[in-house]
């Protein structure tokens, strides 16, 4: 029988992505060269490094470490400041959607950054980061404070009228996801990205009997392979509880086409790749695209919508 032609493009409301695969914020997307490489790559969109108002050098190195089961980082938001990213976008001539990640250090800073971003016609959407775990002496992660979250969203939508996505932290109880979804469902949010790294992990080097990163006595956000089950569970539950108009971008533990297929089965419309992109480099987008297309061909699916959210229970 003839194989169906496979299409891995998707839409998030009126935003069209030629491929459902993109980088995760923080992964090789800080400098002009890194962003230009992403623009030229086969990723379906690009996400910029979470930015603040002022440029930041970030935490003392070593602040990122990788091993076979995942990564740990405490970068401390090194970024070139929002004006750099807005200026970069002004020069951009491609059609590829660009998600500007914003991670102000307070609600007031985030509101200011959102106002600035909404003046640019080159920002396809803002991905507002509610889950940065690595700021020294930090406030609570906003995504974990449901009162603050609700207050913040009410404030934002008084003035912000452009497409908005939210980068969420991982949740570990169904009731927390249900309650977050009840809040988010009240707002015209385009998408949620789940999950950010799992906060406050430690990797140990048993030879040196020490931690592996310098900041915060070795504590950092965990990404990569070992967080995939938590990403899948968060996607699955947000798919259950969010309004259908809010898309889910899956993020966490993607190393190959099967991982992407699993994220989509749980309910993701698109996916982001962080740790494995850092380790493998820009060619990863060609490889993942090929692998995903080959899986869909074998399974005789012609589009992402054919199987999105269709994960089965055992009966
Ligand atoms: C950083 C880490 C994050 O997980 C995040 O969401 C934003 C910033 C960082 O340490 O730079």
XYZ file of C-alpha atoms and ligand atoms in Angstrom:
326
model
C 0.000 0.000 0.000
C 1.151 3.565 -0.702
C 2.649 5.368 2.284
C 0.773 8.558 3.251
C 2.758 11.793 2.951
C 3.757 12.826 6.479
C 3.362 16.412 7.650
C 4.833 17.506 10.993
C 3.734 21.140 10.761
C 1.419 22.442 13.472
C -0.483 25.588 14.419
C -0.815 27.310 17.754
C -3.918 29.409 17.052
C -2.780 31.647 14.152
C 0.935 30.845 14.604
C 2.107 28.333 11.998
C 5.197 26.167 12.569
C 6.610 24.204 9.615
C 7.986 21.659 12.107
C 6.791 20.847 15.615
C 10.405 20.741 16.910
C 12.259 23.736 18.374
C 14.964 24.573 20.922
C 14.212 25.038 24.605
C 14.965 28.447 26.039
C 18.443 28.504 27.553
C 19.933 25.992 25.121
C 22.418 27.740 22.785
C 20.140 30.720 22.144
C 21.833 33.629 23.944
C 24.179 35.289 21.418
C 23.707 36.667 17.904
C 25.620 33.744 16.365
C 23.606 31.172 18.297
C 20.316 32.764 17.277
C 21.393 33.080 13.622
C 22.313 29.378 13.589
C 18.856 28.555 14.955
C 17.187 30.756 12.340
C 19.033 28.877 9.570
C 18.305 25.442 11.069
C 15.337 23.182 10.383
C 13.730 23.973 13.761
C 10.081 24.981 13.435
C 10.483 28.030 15.675
C 13.151 29.575 17.843
C 13.038 30.476 21.494
C 15.471 33.060 22.863
C 17.365 32.815 26.157
C 15.202 34.133 28.997
C 15.994 37.819 29.247
C 15.938 40.469 31.920
C 15.991 44.268 31.605
C 19.719 44.589 32.287
C 22.289 42.223 30.733
C 23.514 39.614 33.234
C 26.741 37.622 33.441
C 25.033 34.842 35.406
C 26.466 32.632 38.134
C 30.099 31.572 38.629
C 31.300 28.605 36.499
C 31.162 25.624 36.415
C 27.400 26.107 36.239
C 26.350 23.334 33.823
C 27.210 19.648 33.925
C 26.080 16.732 31.773
C 26.185 12.989 32.261
C 24.425 10.029 30.673
C 21.247 10.398 32.698
C 20.811 14.143 32.280
C 22.068 17.609 33.079
C 22.249 19.950 36.042
C 22.534 23.712 35.744
C 22.542 26.846 37.783
C 23.257 29.396 35.075
C 21.758 32.383 36.905
C 20.119 33.924 33.831
C 23.161 35.021 31.809
C 21.640 37.068 28.974
C 22.309 40.154 26.899
C 19.288 42.150 28.098
C 15.935 42.610 26.367
C 17.121 45.427 24.075
C 19.686 43.117 22.491
C 17.001 40.522 21.682
C 14.531 43.095 20.353
C 17.281 44.671 18.187
C 18.263 41.224 16.904
C 14.675 40.507 15.908
C 14.385 43.841 14.078
C 17.152 42.641 11.729
C 15.544 39.226 11.180
C 13.994 38.603 7.789
C 12.893 34.967 8.073
C 9.318 33.782 8.379
C 10.179 31.465 11.265
C 8.145 32.143 14.418
C 10.206 33.647 17.229
C 9.275 33.216 20.855
C 10.919 35.823 23.078
C 11.519 34.300 26.491
C 11.179 36.744 29.362
C 12.200 36.118 32.947
C 12.161 39.321 34.952
C 13.338 39.169 38.565
C 10.040 40.553 39.885
C 6.432 40.904 38.752
C 7.083 44.599 38.083
C 10.111 43.842 35.886
C 8.122 41.207 33.976
C 5.312 43.721 33.309
C 7.850 46.229 32.043
C 9.479 43.628 29.767
C 6.083 42.537 28.418
C 5.202 46.144 27.574
C 8.485 46.525 25.719
C 8.034 43.222 23.862
C 4.497 44.087 22.803
C 5.823 47.126 20.896
C 7.848 44.879 18.553
C 6.167 43.464 15.451
C 8.953 40.844 15.195
C 8.068 38.976 18.388
C 5.691 36.181 17.345
C 4.864 35.408 20.978
C 6.357 35.916 24.407
C 7.176 32.792 26.396
C 6.914 34.137 29.921
C 9.109 32.119 32.234
C 7.325 31.472 35.526
C 9.772 28.823 36.620
C 13.409 29.956 36.785
C 14.921 28.051 39.715
C 18.452 29.469 39.793
C 18.453 33.014 41.065
C 20.528 33.386 44.226
C 18.415 34.631 47.123
C 15.498 34.281 44.782
C 11.796 34.821 45.313
C 9.532 31.765 45.165
C 9.090 30.339 41.644
C 5.863 32.158 40.597
C 4.445 28.985 39.084
C 4.431 27.452 42.578
C 2.537 30.332 44.199
C -1.013 30.062 42.884
C -2.201 33.351 44.423
C 0.683 35.270 42.872
C 0.166 33.475 39.567
C -3.480 34.465 39.392
C -2.781 38.070 40.442
C 0.073 38.343 37.940
C -1.985 37.072 34.983
C -4.812 39.489 35.815
C -2.315 42.379 35.814
C -0.684 41.250 32.555
C -3.861 40.919 30.531
C -4.948 44.433 31.513
C -2.383 45.720 28.995
C -0.820 42.816 27.102
C -2.774 41.897 23.945
C -0.236 39.863 21.935
C 0.234 36.049 21.886
C 1.475 34.781 25.246
C 2.824 31.419 26.336
C 3.873 30.393 29.840
C 6.888 28.264 30.732
C 5.776 26.237 33.727
C 7.715 24.416 36.417
C 7.097 20.703 36.950
C 4.227 19.807 39.272
C 4.137 16.549 41.176
C 0.485 16.252 42.190
C -2.577 16.044 39.969
C -4.469 18.517 42.172
C -1.772 21.147 41.619
C -2.053 20.815 37.845
C -5.847 20.910 38.065
C -5.706 24.121 40.136
C -3.138 25.768 37.841
C -5.300 24.841 34.825
C -8.383 26.393 36.481
C -6.412 29.659 36.764
C -4.910 29.532 33.249
C -8.243 28.663 31.614
C -9.549 32.128 32.571
C -7.016 33.901 30.343
C -6.419 34.123 26.560
C -3.142 32.207 26.795
C -1.800 30.700 23.533
C 0.314 27.918 24.985
C 2.041 26.471 28.005
C 5.491 24.928 27.841
C 5.958 22.139 30.319
C 8.244 21.424 31.938
C 11.165 23.592 33.017
C 14.023 21.795 34.766
C 13.241 20.065 38.065
C 14.617 22.430 40.716
C 17.056 21.677 43.508
C 18.765 18.504 42.390
C 22.359 17.510 43.124
C 24.825 15.494 41.033
C 27.740 13.952 42.953
C 31.221 13.199 41.644
C 32.133 10.126 43.707
C 35.833 10.355 42.754
C 36.305 13.873 44.051
C 33.529 13.420 46.634
C 32.100 16.808 45.660
C 29.245 18.469 43.893
C 29.715 19.189 40.159
C 28.601 22.818 39.810
C 29.806 25.803 41.804
C 26.734 27.984 42.517
C 24.275 27.281 45.324
C 26.490 24.595 46.906
C 25.907 22.339 43.898
C 22.110 22.522 43.802
C 20.616 23.129 40.371
C 17.842 22.445 37.903
C 17.778 18.940 36.457
C 17.091 18.410 32.746
C 17.562 15.694 30.155
C 16.793 11.999 30.098
C 15.865 11.484 33.747
C 13.091 14.112 33.741
C 11.146 12.687 30.786
C 8.564 10.774 32.893
C 7.742 13.967 34.806
C 7.447 15.991 31.601
C 5.109 13.376 30.112
C 2.930 13.311 33.245
C 2.639 17.110 33.327
C 1.731 17.216 29.624
C -0.830 14.425 30.083
C -2.572 16.180 32.975
C -2.490 19.667 31.449
C -3.978 18.128 28.297
C -6.777 16.792 30.487
C -7.467 20.003 32.406
C -6.627 22.911 30.073
C -9.137 24.379 27.617
C -8.537 22.803 24.216
C -7.631 26.223 22.741
C -4.472 26.360 24.901
C -1.717 24.353 23.183
C 0.954 22.450 25.063
C 4.614 22.549 24.084
C 6.339 19.549 25.638
C 9.848 19.912 27.033
C 11.901 17.436 29.028
C 14.114 14.503 28.161
C 13.869 14.518 24.380
C 16.810 12.747 22.734
C 15.180 11.022 19.746
C 12.074 10.724 17.574
C 10.407 8.224 19.911
C 10.632 10.718 22.782
C 8.874 13.318 20.614
C 6.213 10.782 19.633
C 5.600 10.068 23.346
C 5.286 13.784 24.198
C 2.689 14.221 21.439
C 0.766 11.089 22.493
C 0.495 12.657 25.971
C -0.966 15.825 24.449
C 1.857 18.086 23.242
C 1.373 19.947 19.937
C 5.064 20.767 19.661
C 8.262 20.034 21.564
C 11.399 21.793 22.770
C 14.848 20.254 23.111
C 17.309 21.545 25.703
C 19.979 19.243 27.129
C 20.353 17.072 24.030
C 20.623 20.170 21.807
C 23.419 21.508 24.023
C 25.256 18.175 23.746
C 24.679 17.496 20.045
C 24.535 20.917 18.424
C 22.459 22.424 15.654
C 22.322 19.285 13.460
C 19.949 17.743 16.018
C 16.952 19.390 14.347
C 17.529 17.520 11.060
C 18.004 14.224 12.904
C 14.924 14.565 15.112
C 12.762 15.622 12.178
C 13.884 12.589 10.161
C 13.321 10.235 13.080
C 9.842 11.586 13.827
C 8.780 11.432 10.170
C 10.047 7.860 9.903
C 7.997 6.808 12.978
C 4.839 8.395 11.569
C 5.410 6.704 8.197
C 5.749 3.301 9.864
C 2.605 3.912 11.905
C 0.747 5.312 8.909
C -0.027 8.648 10.582
C -0.021 11.643 8.242
C -0.107 14.495 10.772
C 0.480 15.378 14.423
C -3.280 15.691 14.970
C -3.777 12.026 14.008
C -2.415 10.872 17.377
C -2.023 13.944 19.624
C -3.300 13.212 23.143
C -4.376 9.666 22.220
C -2.337 7.863 24.883
C -4.245 4.726 25.905
C -4.792 3.310 29.387
C -4.298 -0.393 29.905
C -7.672 -2.092 30.053
C 17.834 29.742 34.078
C 17.397 28.473 34.334
C 16.074 28.146 34.083
O 15.584 26.905 34.295
C 15.222 29.095 33.599
O 13.946 28.777 33.380
C 15.668 30.384 33.336
C 16.989 30.693 33.583
C 19.226 30.111 34.381
O 19.753 29.654 35.397
O 19.812 30.893 33.600
